[in-house]
mmCIF file of C-alpha atoms and ligand atoms in Angstrom:
data_model
loop_
_atom_site.group_PDB
_atom_site.id
_atom_site.type_symbol
_atom_site.label_atom_id
_atom_site.label_comp_id
_atom_site.label_asym_id
_atom_site.label_seq_id
_atom_site.Cartn_x
_atom_site.Cartn_y
_atom_site.Cartn_z
ATOM 1 C CA MET A 471 49.272 137.509 59.096
ATOM 2 C CA SER A 472 46.589 138.323 56.559
ATOM 3 C CA GLN A 473 44.799 135.587 54.645
ATOM 4 C CA PRO A 474 45.839 134.583 51.124
ATOM 5 C CA LEU A 475 43.599 136.302 48.591
ATOM 6 C CA ILE A 476 45.056 134.363 45.662
ATOM 7 C CA GLU A 477 46.239 130.742 45.785
ATOM 8 C CA VAL A 478 47.832 129.300 42.654
ATOM 9 C CA GLU A 479 48.424 125.557 42.682
ATOM 10 C CA GLY A 480 50.091 123.357 40.082
ATOM 11 C CA LEU A 481 49.118 125.795 37.343
ATOM 12 C CA LYS A 482 49.983 124.789 33.783
ATOM 13 C CA LYS A 483 49.201 126.387 30.461
ATOM 14 C CA TYR A 484 50.306 124.597 27.316
ATOM 15 C CA PHE A 485 49.851 125.929 23.794
ATOM 16 C CA ASN A 486 49.272 123.557 20.933
ATOM 17 C CA LEU A 487 51.461 124.838 18.106
ATOM 18 C CA GLY A 488 50.230 122.219 15.655
ATOM 19 C CA ARG A 489 52.008 119.221 14.102
ATOM 20 C CA GLY A 490 52.293 117.665 17.517
ATOM 21 C CA ASN A 491 54.295 120.556 18.978
ATOM 22 C CA ILE A 492 53.247 121.561 22.465
ATOM 23 C CA LEU A 493 54.666 124.679 24.081
ATOM 24 C CA LYS A 494 54.696 124.438 27.865
ATOM 25 C CA ALA A 495 54.468 128.189 28.504
ATOM 26 C CA VAL A 496 53.522 127.725 32.162
ATOM 27 C CA ASN A 497 54.650 124.402 33.493
ATOM 28 C CA GLY A 498 53.492 123.971 37.066
ATOM 29 C CA ILE A 499 53.639 127.039 39.283
ATOM 30 C CA ASP A 500 52.551 127.439 42.901
ATOM 31 C CA PHE A 501 52.300 130.539 45.052
ATOM 32 C CA SER A 502 49.862 132.525 47.111
ATOM 33 C CA ILE A 503 49.386 136.269 47.521
ATOM 34 C CA ASN A 504 48.086 137.735 50.740
ATOM 35 C CA GLU A 505 45.518 140.469 50.857
ATOM 36 C CA GLY A 506 47.207 143.854 50.437
ATOM 37 C CA GLU A 507 50.464 142.252 49.357
ATOM 38 C CA THR A 508 52.484 142.771 46.168
ATOM 39 C CA LEU A 509 54.072 139.695 44.653
ATOM 40 C CA GLY A 510 56.635 140.535 41.967
ATOM 41 C CA VAL A 511 57.179 138.074 39.117
ATOM 42 C CA VAL A 512 60.397 138.416 37.144
ATOM 43 C CA GLY A 513 62.116 136.493 34.391
ATOM 44 C CA GLU A 514 63.391 136.977 30.875
ATOM 45 C CA SER A 515 61.206 137.411 27.817
ATOM 46 C CA GLY A 516 59.235 134.300 26.955
ATOM 47 C CA CYS A 517 59.493 132.588 30.352
ATOM 48 C CA GLY A 518 55.708 132.630 30.727
ATOM 49 C CA LYS A 519 54.961 135.640 32.935
ATOM 50 C CA SER A 520 52.116 137.087 30.854
ATOM 51 C CA THR A 521 50.682 133.655 30.141
ATOM 52 C CA ALA A 522 50.673 132.935 33.867
ATOM 53 C CA GLY A 523 48.945 136.277 34.520
ATOM 54 C CA ARG A 524 46.309 135.689 31.875
ATOM 55 C CA THR A 525 45.645 132.165 33.069
ATOM 56 C CA ILE A 526 45.309 133.368 36.675
ATOM 57 C CA LEU A 527 42.580 135.762 35.488
ATOM 58 C CA ARG A 528 41.075 132.950 33.395
ATOM 59 C CA LEU A 529 41.545 134.918 30.194
ATOM 60 C CA TYR A 530 43.087 131.583 29.173
ATOM 61 C CA GLU A 531 41.669 128.252 30.295
ATOM 62 C CA PRO A 532 44.335 126.332 32.211
ATOM 63 C CA THR A 533 45.834 123.042 31.078
ATOM 64 C CA ALA A 534 46.011 121.919 34.722
ATOM 65 C CA GLY A 535 45.966 123.269 38.246
ATOM 66 C CA SER A 536 43.797 125.618 40.227
ATOM 67 C CA VAL A 537 43.501 129.280 41.150
ATOM 68 C CA ARG A 538 41.518 130.176 44.243
ATOM 69 C CA PHE A 539 40.281 133.686 44.860
ATOM 70 C CA ASN A 540 39.221 134.153 48.479
ATOM 71 C CA GLY A 541 38.920 130.374 48.680
ATOM 72 C CA THR A 542 36.817 129.951 45.501
ATOM 73 C CA ASP A 543 38.270 127.878 42.648
ATOM 74 C CA ILE A 544 37.689 130.243 39.727
ATOM 75 C CA TYR A 545 37.996 127.524 37.075
ATOM 76 C CA LYS A 546 34.914 125.833 38.509
ATOM 77 C CA LEU A 547 32.732 128.941 38.119
ATOM 78 C CA SER A 548 29.944 129.116 35.550
ATOM 79 C CA PRO A 549 30.317 131.825 32.857
ATOM 80 C CA SER A 550 27.937 134.169 34.703
ATOM 81 C CA LYS A 551 29.670 133.682 38.063
ATOM 82 C CA MET A 552 33.034 134.099 36.339
ATOM 83 C CA LYS A 553 31.844 137.364 34.817
ATOM 84 C CA ALA A 554 30.920 138.634 38.270
ATOM 85 C CA MET A 555 34.300 137.473 39.596
ATOM 86 C CA ARG A 556 36.067 139.527 36.885
ATOM 87 C CA ARG A 557 35.048 142.677 38.734
ATOM 88 C CA ASP A 558 37.425 141.654 41.491
ATOM 89 C CA MET A 559 40.334 140.745 39.216
ATOM 90 C CA GLN A 560 41.681 143.250 36.725
ATOM 91 C CA MET A 561 44.771 143.720 34.570
ATOM 92 C CA ILE A 562 46.958 146.654 33.587
ATOM 93 C CA PHE A 563 48.888 146.109 30.386
ATOM 94 C CA GLN A 564 52.408 146.865 29.271
ATOM 95 C CA ASP A 565 51.620 148.957 26.255
ATOM 96 C CA PRO A 566 49.421 151.959 27.016
ATOM 97 C CA TYR A 567 49.273 152.686 23.262
ATOM 98 C CA ALA A 568 48.018 149.340 22.038
ATOM 99 C CA SER A 569 45.673 148.655 24.947
ATOM 100 C CA LEU A 570 43.481 151.742 24.520
ATOM 101 C CA ASN A 571 41.069 151.986 21.598
ATOM 102 C CA PRO A 572 42.177 155.084 19.625
ATOM 103 C CA ARG A 573 38.619 155.799 18.445
ATOM 104 C CA PHE A 574 37.213 155.951 21.987
ATOM 105 C CA THR A 575 37.280 158.991 24.237
ATOM 106 C CA VAL A 576 38.539 158.544 27.781
ATOM 107 C CA THR A 577 34.927 158.565 28.970
ATOM 108 C CA ASP A 578 34.090 155.755 26.541
ATOM 109 C CA ILE A 579 37.146 153.704 27.557
ATOM 110 C CA ILE A 580 36.511 153.914 31.280
ATOM 111 C CA GLY A 581 32.719 153.902 30.887
ATOM 112 C CA GLU A 582 32.865 150.673 28.878
ATOM 113 C CA ALA A 583 34.335 148.885 31.905
ATOM 114 C CA LEU A 584 31.409 150.201 33.972
ATOM 115 C CA ASP A 585 28.852 149.190 31.322
ATOM 116 C CA ILE A 586 30.105 145.588 31.142
ATOM 117 C CA HIS A 587 29.297 145.150 34.805
ATOM 118 C CA ASN A 588 26.134 147.286 34.811
ATOM 119 C CA MET A 589 27.797 149.756 37.142
ATOM 120 C CA ALA A 590 27.334 152.893 35.065
ATOM 121 C CA GLY A 591 23.948 154.051 36.350
ATOM 122 C CA SER A 592 22.462 157.105 34.659
ATOM 123 C CA ARG A 593 24.414 159.127 32.111
ATOM 124 C CA LYS A 594 25.128 161.707 34.739
ATOM 125 C CA GLU A 595 26.315 159.153 37.291
ATOM 126 C CA ARG A 596 28.534 157.538 34.668
ATOM 127 C CA LYS A 597 30.114 160.891 33.820
ATOM 128 C CA LYS A 598 30.661 161.643 37.492
ATOM 129 C CA ARG A 599 32.271 158.252 38.131
ATOM 130 C CA VAL A 600 34.648 158.693 35.167
ATOM 131 C CA GLU A 601 35.664 162.115 36.498
ATOM 132 C CA GLU A 602 36.259 160.684 39.963
ATOM 133 C CA LEU A 603 38.450 157.961 38.501
ATOM 134 C CA LEU A 604 40.479 160.450 36.452
ATOM 135 C CA ASP A 605 41.034 162.493 39.565
ATOM 136 C CA LEU A 606 42.055 159.359 41.470
ATOM 137 C CA VAL A 607 44.836 158.586 38.960
ATOM 138 C CA GLY A 608 46.058 162.182 38.787
ATOM 139 C CA LEU A 609 44.491 163.222 35.471
ATOM 140 C CA ASN A 610 42.444 166.335 34.839
ATOM 141 C CA PRO A 611 38.727 165.364 34.904
ATOM 142 C CA ASP A 612 38.098 168.056 32.274
ATOM 143 C CA HIS A 613 40.031 165.907 29.781
ATOM 144 C CA ALA A 614 37.437 163.126 29.819
ATOM 145 C CA THR A 615 36.285 163.928 26.281
ATOM 146 C CA ARG A 616 39.782 163.651 24.791
ATOM 147 C CA TYR A 617 41.192 160.723 22.804
ATOM 148 C CA PRO A 618 44.197 158.560 23.796
ATOM 149 C CA HIS A 619 46.548 160.192 21.255
ATOM 150 C CA GLU A 620 46.094 163.509 23.035
ATOM 151 C CA PHE A 621 47.904 162.141 26.106
ATOM 152 C CA SER A 622 51.541 161.323 26.858
ATOM 153 C CA GLY A 623 52.650 157.732 27.489
ATOM 154 C CA GLY A 624 52.523 158.126 31.259
ATOM 155 C CA GLN A 625 49.080 159.730 31.071
ATOM 156 C CA ARG A 626 47.816 156.919 28.864
ATOM 157 C CA GLN A 627 48.995 154.393 31.396
ATOM 158 C CA ARG A 628 47.034 156.364 33.997
ATOM 159 C CA ILE A 629 43.945 155.943 31.793
ATOM 160 C CA GLY A 630 44.629 152.186 31.733
ATOM 161 C CA ILE A 631 44.876 152.226 35.514
ATOM 162 C CA ALA A 632 41.606 154.183 35.825
ATOM 163 C CA ARG A 633 39.916 151.644 33.547
ATOM 164 C CA ALA A 634 41.124 148.776 35.729
ATOM 165 C CA LEU A 635 39.977 150.574 38.890
ATOM 166 C CA ALA A 636 36.545 151.464 37.504
ATOM 167 C CA VAL A 637 34.931 148.249 38.754
ATOM 168 C CA ASN A 638 36.474 148.409 42.267
ATOM 169 C CA PRO A 639 38.719 145.352 41.931
ATOM 170 C CA LYS A 640 40.515 143.745 44.862
ATOM 171 C CA PHE A 641 43.310 142.157 42.829
ATOM 172 C CA ILE A 642 45.218 143.683 39.907
ATOM 173 C CA ILE A 643 47.814 142.051 37.692
ATOM 174 C CA CYS A 644 50.225 144.736 36.510
ATOM 175 C CA ASP A 645 51.891 143.237 33.426
ATOM 176 C CA GLU A 646 55.054 145.297 32.919
ATOM 177 C CA PRO A 647 53.066 148.520 33.375
ATOM 178 C CA ILE A 648 56.098 150.801 33.149
ATOM 179 C CA SER A 649 58.404 149.020 30.691
ATOM 180 C CA ALA A 650 57.146 151.001 27.719
ATOM 181 C CA LEU A 651 57.451 154.361 29.486
ATOM 182 C CA ASP A 652 60.302 156.872 29.632
ATOM 183 C CA VAL A 653 62.584 156.195 32.569
ATOM 184 C CA SER A 654 61.816 159.696 33.840
ATOM 185 C CA ILE A 655 58.135 158.901 34.338
ATOM 186 C CA GLN A 656 58.398 155.252 35.417
ATOM 187 C CA ALA A 657 58.803 156.242 39.070
ATOM 188 C CA GLN A 658 55.678 158.430 38.950
ATOM 189 C CA VAL A 659 53.551 155.532 37.746
ATOM 190 C CA VAL A 660 55.069 153.172 40.324
ATOM 191 C CA ASN A 661 54.368 155.745 43.043
ATOM 192 C CA LEU A 662 50.788 156.085 41.845
ATOM 193 C CA LEU A 663 50.297 152.311 41.937
ATOM 194 C CA GLN A 664 51.719 152.153 45.463
ATOM 195 C CA ASP A 665 49.586 155.063 46.615
ATOM 196 C CA LEU A 666 46.442 153.452 45.143
ATOM 197 C CA GLN A 667 47.318 150.167 46.813
ATOM 198 C CA LYS A 668 47.407 151.852 50.209
ATOM 199 C CA ARG A 669 44.268 153.890 49.674
ATOM 200 C CA LEU A 670 42.169 151.116 48.188
ATOM 201 C CA GLY A 671 43.664 148.067 49.904
ATOM 202 C CA LEU A 672 44.644 146.468 46.585
ATOM 203 C CA THR A 673 46.551 143.231 46.101
ATOM 204 C CA TYR A 674 49.041 143.181 43.197
ATOM 205 C CA LEU A 675 50.839 140.688 41.056
ATOM 206 C CA PHE A 676 53.521 142.838 39.470
ATOM 207 C CA ILE A 677 55.276 141.434 36.396
ATOM 208 C CA ALA A 678 58.647 142.752 35.199
ATOM 209 C CA HIS A 679 61.750 141.684 33.309
ATOM 210 C CA ASP A 680 64.313 142.482 35.921
ATOM 211 C CA LEU A 681 64.611 142.461 39.652
ATOM 212 C CA SER A 682 65.655 146.090 40.027
ATOM 213 C CA MET A 683 62.236 147.196 38.822
ATOM 214 C CA VAL A 684 60.166 145.111 41.216
ATOM 215 C CA LYS A 685 62.441 145.255 44.249
ATOM 216 C CA HIS A 686 60.891 148.379 45.740
ATOM 217 C CA ILE A 687 57.273 147.697 44.981
ATOM 218 C CA SER A 688 57.192 143.984 45.917
ATOM 219 C CA ASP A 689 56.921 142.375 49.330
ATOM 220 C CA ARG A 690 58.021 139.065 47.859
ATOM 221 C CA VAL A 691 59.386 138.151 44.441
ATOM 222 C CA ALA A 692 58.987 134.976 42.382
ATOM 223 C CA VAL A 693 61.636 134.295 39.739
ATOM 224 C CA MET A 694 60.348 132.443 36.677
ATOM 225 C CA TYR A 695 62.393 130.458 34.223
ATOM 226 C CA MET A 696 60.921 128.418 31.370
ATOM 227 C CA GLY A 697 57.422 128.241 32.757
ATOM 228 C CA ARG A 698 58.385 127.520 36.351
ATOM 229 C CA VAL A 699 59.128 129.380 39.546
ATOM 230 C CA VAL A 700 62.773 128.678 40.395
ATOM 231 C CA GLU A 701 62.982 130.886 43.489
ATOM 232 C CA LEU A 702 60.577 132.800 45.705
ATOM 233 C CA ALA A 703 61.530 134.952 48.674
ATOM 234 C CA PRO A 704 60.913 138.295 50.373
ATOM 235 C CA SER A 705 62.388 140.991 48.073
ATOM 236 C CA GLU A 706 65.254 142.032 50.313
ATOM 237 C CA GLU A 707 66.179 138.442 51.033
ATOM 238 C CA LEU A 708 66.164 137.531 47.345
ATOM 239 C CA TYR A 709 68.416 140.475 46.597
ATOM 240 C CA ALA A 710 70.824 139.906 49.452
ATOM 241 C CA ASN A 711 70.902 136.150 49.221
ATOM 242 C CA PRO A 712 69.981 134.774 45.794
ATOM 243 C CA LEU A 713 70.368 131.007 45.821
ATOM 244 C CA HIS A 714 69.269 129.665 42.460
ATOM 245 C CA ALA A 715 71.836 129.918 39.652
ATOM 246 C CA TYR A 716 69.249 131.544 37.400
ATOM 247 C CA THR A 717 68.399 134.240 39.974
ATOM 248 C CA LYS A 718 72.113 135.012 40.159
ATOM 249 C CA THR A 719 72.279 135.455 36.395
ATOM 250 C CA LEU A 720 69.299 137.811 36.544
ATOM 251 C CA LEU A 721 70.937 139.843 39.303
ATOM 252 C CA SER A 722 74.201 139.972 37.395
ATOM 253 C CA ALA A 723 72.319 141.739 34.597
ATOM 254 C CA ILE A 724 71.407 144.716 36.799
ATOM 255 C CA PRO A 725 73.745 147.626 36.051
ATOM 256 C CA VAL A 726 75.816 148.774 39.018
ATOM 257 C CA PRO A 727 75.963 152.587 39.398
ATOM 258 C CA ASP A 728 79.768 152.534 39.917
ATOM 259 C CA PRO A 729 81.272 152.388 36.388
ATOM 260 C CA GLU A 730 84.435 150.668 37.575
ATOM 261 C CA ILE A 731 82.580 147.833 39.262
ATOM 262 C CA GLU A 732 80.277 147.591 36.246
ATOM 263 C CA ALA A 733 83.217 147.375 33.813
ATOM 264 C CA ASN A 734 84.843 144.581 35.794
ATOM 265 C CA LYS A 735 81.693 142.678 36.582
ATOM 266 C CA LYS A 736 81.368 139.285 35.045
ATOM 267 C CA HIS A 737 78.079 138.986 33.219
ATOM 268 C CA ILE A 738 76.673 135.556 32.937
ATOM 269 C CA LEU A 739 75.139 135.321 29.511
ATOM 270 C CA LEU A 740 72.271 132.949 29.002
ATOM 271 C CA ASN A 741 72.344 133.386 25.301
ATOM 272 C CA ASP A 742 76.049 133.114 24.555
ATOM 273 C CA GLU A 743 77.227 130.703 21.927
ATOM 274 C CA ALA A 744 78.698 128.215 24.323
ATOM 275 C CA ALA A 745 75.362 127.786 25.985
ATOM 276 C CA GLY A 746 73.489 127.717 22.694
ATOM 277 C CA PRO A 747 70.240 129.466 21.962
ATOM 278 C CA ILE A 748 67.632 128.899 24.613
ATOM 279 C CA HIS A 749 64.844 129.772 22.241
ATOM 280 C CA SER A 750 64.261 128.230 18.879
ATOM 281 C CA LYS A 751 63.368 130.351 15.873
ATOM 282 C CA ASP A 752 59.651 130.402 16.620
ATOM 283 C CA GLY A 753 60.361 131.585 20.140
ATOM 284 C CA ALA A 754 59.710 128.254 21.790
ATOM 285 C CA PRO A 755 62.098 127.389 24.589
ATOM 286 C CA SER A 756 64.322 124.599 23.376
ATOM 287 C CA GLN A 757 66.934 124.131 26.036
ATOM 288 C CA ASP A 758 66.664 124.067 29.778
ATOM 289 C CA LEU A 759 70.030 125.208 31.123
ATOM 290 C CA PHE A 760 69.081 124.576 34.701
ATOM 291 C CA ASN A 761 67.510 121.188 34.336
ATOM 292 C CA LEU A 762 64.258 121.766 36.135
ATOM 293 C CA ASP A 763 62.535 118.597 35.046
ATOM 294 C CA ASN A 764 62.496 116.788 38.356
ATOM 295 C CA SER A 765 62.972 119.790 40.575
ATOM 296 C CA GLN A 766 60.616 121.074 43.233
ATOM 297 C CA LEU A 767 60.491 124.147 45.431
ATOM 298 C CA VAL A 768 62.112 123.602 48.811
ATOM 299 C CA GLU A 769 61.840 126.067 51.703
ATOM 300 C CA VAL A 770 65.484 126.606 52.700
ATOM 301 C CA SER A 771 64.837 129.332 55.262
ATOM 302 C CA LYS A 772 61.627 130.972 56.413
ATOM 303 C CA GLY A 773 59.727 132.085 53.307
ATOM 304 C CA HIS A 774 62.691 131.488 50.980
ATOM 305 C CA TRP A 775 61.908 128.790 48.428
ATOM 306 C CA VAL A 776 64.336 127.424 45.843
ATOM 307 C CA ALA A 777 63.891 124.857 43.078
ATOM 308 C CA MET A 778 66.111 121.854 43.781
HETATM 309 N N1 LIG B 1588 48.539 132.611 22.564
HETATM 310 C C1 LIG B 1588 49.699 131.951 22.422
HETATM 311 N N2 LIG B 1588 49.824 130.919 21.552
HETATM 312 C C2 LIG B 1588 50.991 130.244 21.424
HETATM 313 N N3 LIG B 1588 52.111 130.530 22.128
HETATM 314 C C3 LIG B 1588 52.056 131.543 22.985
HETATM 315 C C4 LIG B 1588 50.857 132.314 23.195
HETATM 316 N N4 LIG B 1588 51.107 133.264 24.126
HETATM 317 C C5 LIG B 1588 52.386 133.098 24.489
HETATM 318 N N5 LIG B 1588 52.964 132.081 23.817
HETATM 319 C C6 LIG B 1588 54.347 131.584 23.983
HETATM 320 O O1 LIG B 1588 54.469 131.205 25.347
HETATM 321 C C7 LIG B 1588 55.773 131.529 25.847
HETATM 322 C C8 LIG B 1588 55.605 132.449 27.032
HETATM 323 O O2 LIG B 1588 55.120 133.708 26.570
HETATM 324 P P1 LIG B 1588 54.742 134.891 27.549
HETATM 325 O O3 LIG B 1588 54.183 135.978 26.719
HETATM 326 O O4 LIG B 1588 53.908 134.363 28.650
HETATM 327 O O5 LIG B 1588 56.165 135.297 28.130
HETATM 328 P P2 LIG B 1588 56.596 136.557 28.986
HETATM 329 O O6 LIG B 1588 57.425 136.026 30.100
HETATM 330 O O7 LIG B 1588 55.406 137.373 29.335
HETATM 331 O O8 LIG B 1588 57.546 137.356 27.988
HETATM 332 P P3 LIG B 1588 57.751 138.959 27.822
HETATM 333 O O9 LIG B 1588 58.668 139.341 28.957
HETATM 334 O O10 LIG B 1588 58.409 139.089 26.496
HETATM 335 O O11 LIG B 1588 56.420 139.644 27.901
HETATM 336 C C9 LIG B 1588 56.513 132.169 24.675
HETATM 337 O O12 LIG B 1588 57.311 131.172 24.072
HETATM 338 C C10 LIG B 1588 55.405 132.637 23.757
HETATM 339 O O13 LIG B 1588 55.846 132.644 22.420
HETATM 340 MG MG1 LIG B 1589 54.809 139.351 28.898
#
């Protein structure tokens, strides 16, 4: 067994919405990720996946809890030590359009990541490193002087991946990296991420809406609901043997290739009128259908944890 690279314990992130309203976006999550492993995180929109990811990278200060990277509690690091730590922990974003500065060339975008950590070296070395990175993600190094709008969606996401890789990170949070892409190119980007993981020994936290997307790339999957992890298990096990009612609803939302089965399948709707809206107008969760308040994760079989 490899050692945990990331250990998340009792992590909470609340947002103060003003007038005494507190939004508990992440409300006490625990998990660890081993070196070289991919942990998938799934759950519907607004359940706190991105907030959890950002808090784990300390882009947000936590409300409570700890995150250890290789045994070091990152929230205890001074700003300069934290800056150094950021080299090891990077993020790839959902929207390859919004996350790249349209006025920067590819060289500027990737080079900026190098500059922040004083890794650029001379002009010539910087140029060479950018070209290497483009090659690594399957882009033509000759296109380094082009702007983001000159690339397709899939190519832009490759630029985002090259930017994340520029500083030689060990851990990357992939926040829905393929959701915004055409279905036809999603698999290519997933394959690239898997290939890079093998070649560079990367550890991933891979965020997605639905289980079908993370099943193949993840070793284990954590299911989030309203700021908590309700189930965590090896991917195959979670698929074959979902135990929490919410995981079952998520699985029931995956389309079945056989149209007859699909037509007859009973979908469990979380948002139907009988159940009432689970989000209020401002997007804040207002109703907990699964009553998680006093629940905790229990290991029901080896490596399979369920909130009870
Ligand atoms: N900076 C913020 N200030 C206030 N509330 C926020 C902030 N960021 C997120 N939220 C709220 O926290 C909750 C969780 O949001 P988050 O973006 O983490 O969800 P998500 O699971 O990533 O959703 P999606 O699948 O749509 O990306 C939502 O109710 C959201 O409106
Ligand atoms: Mg998100």
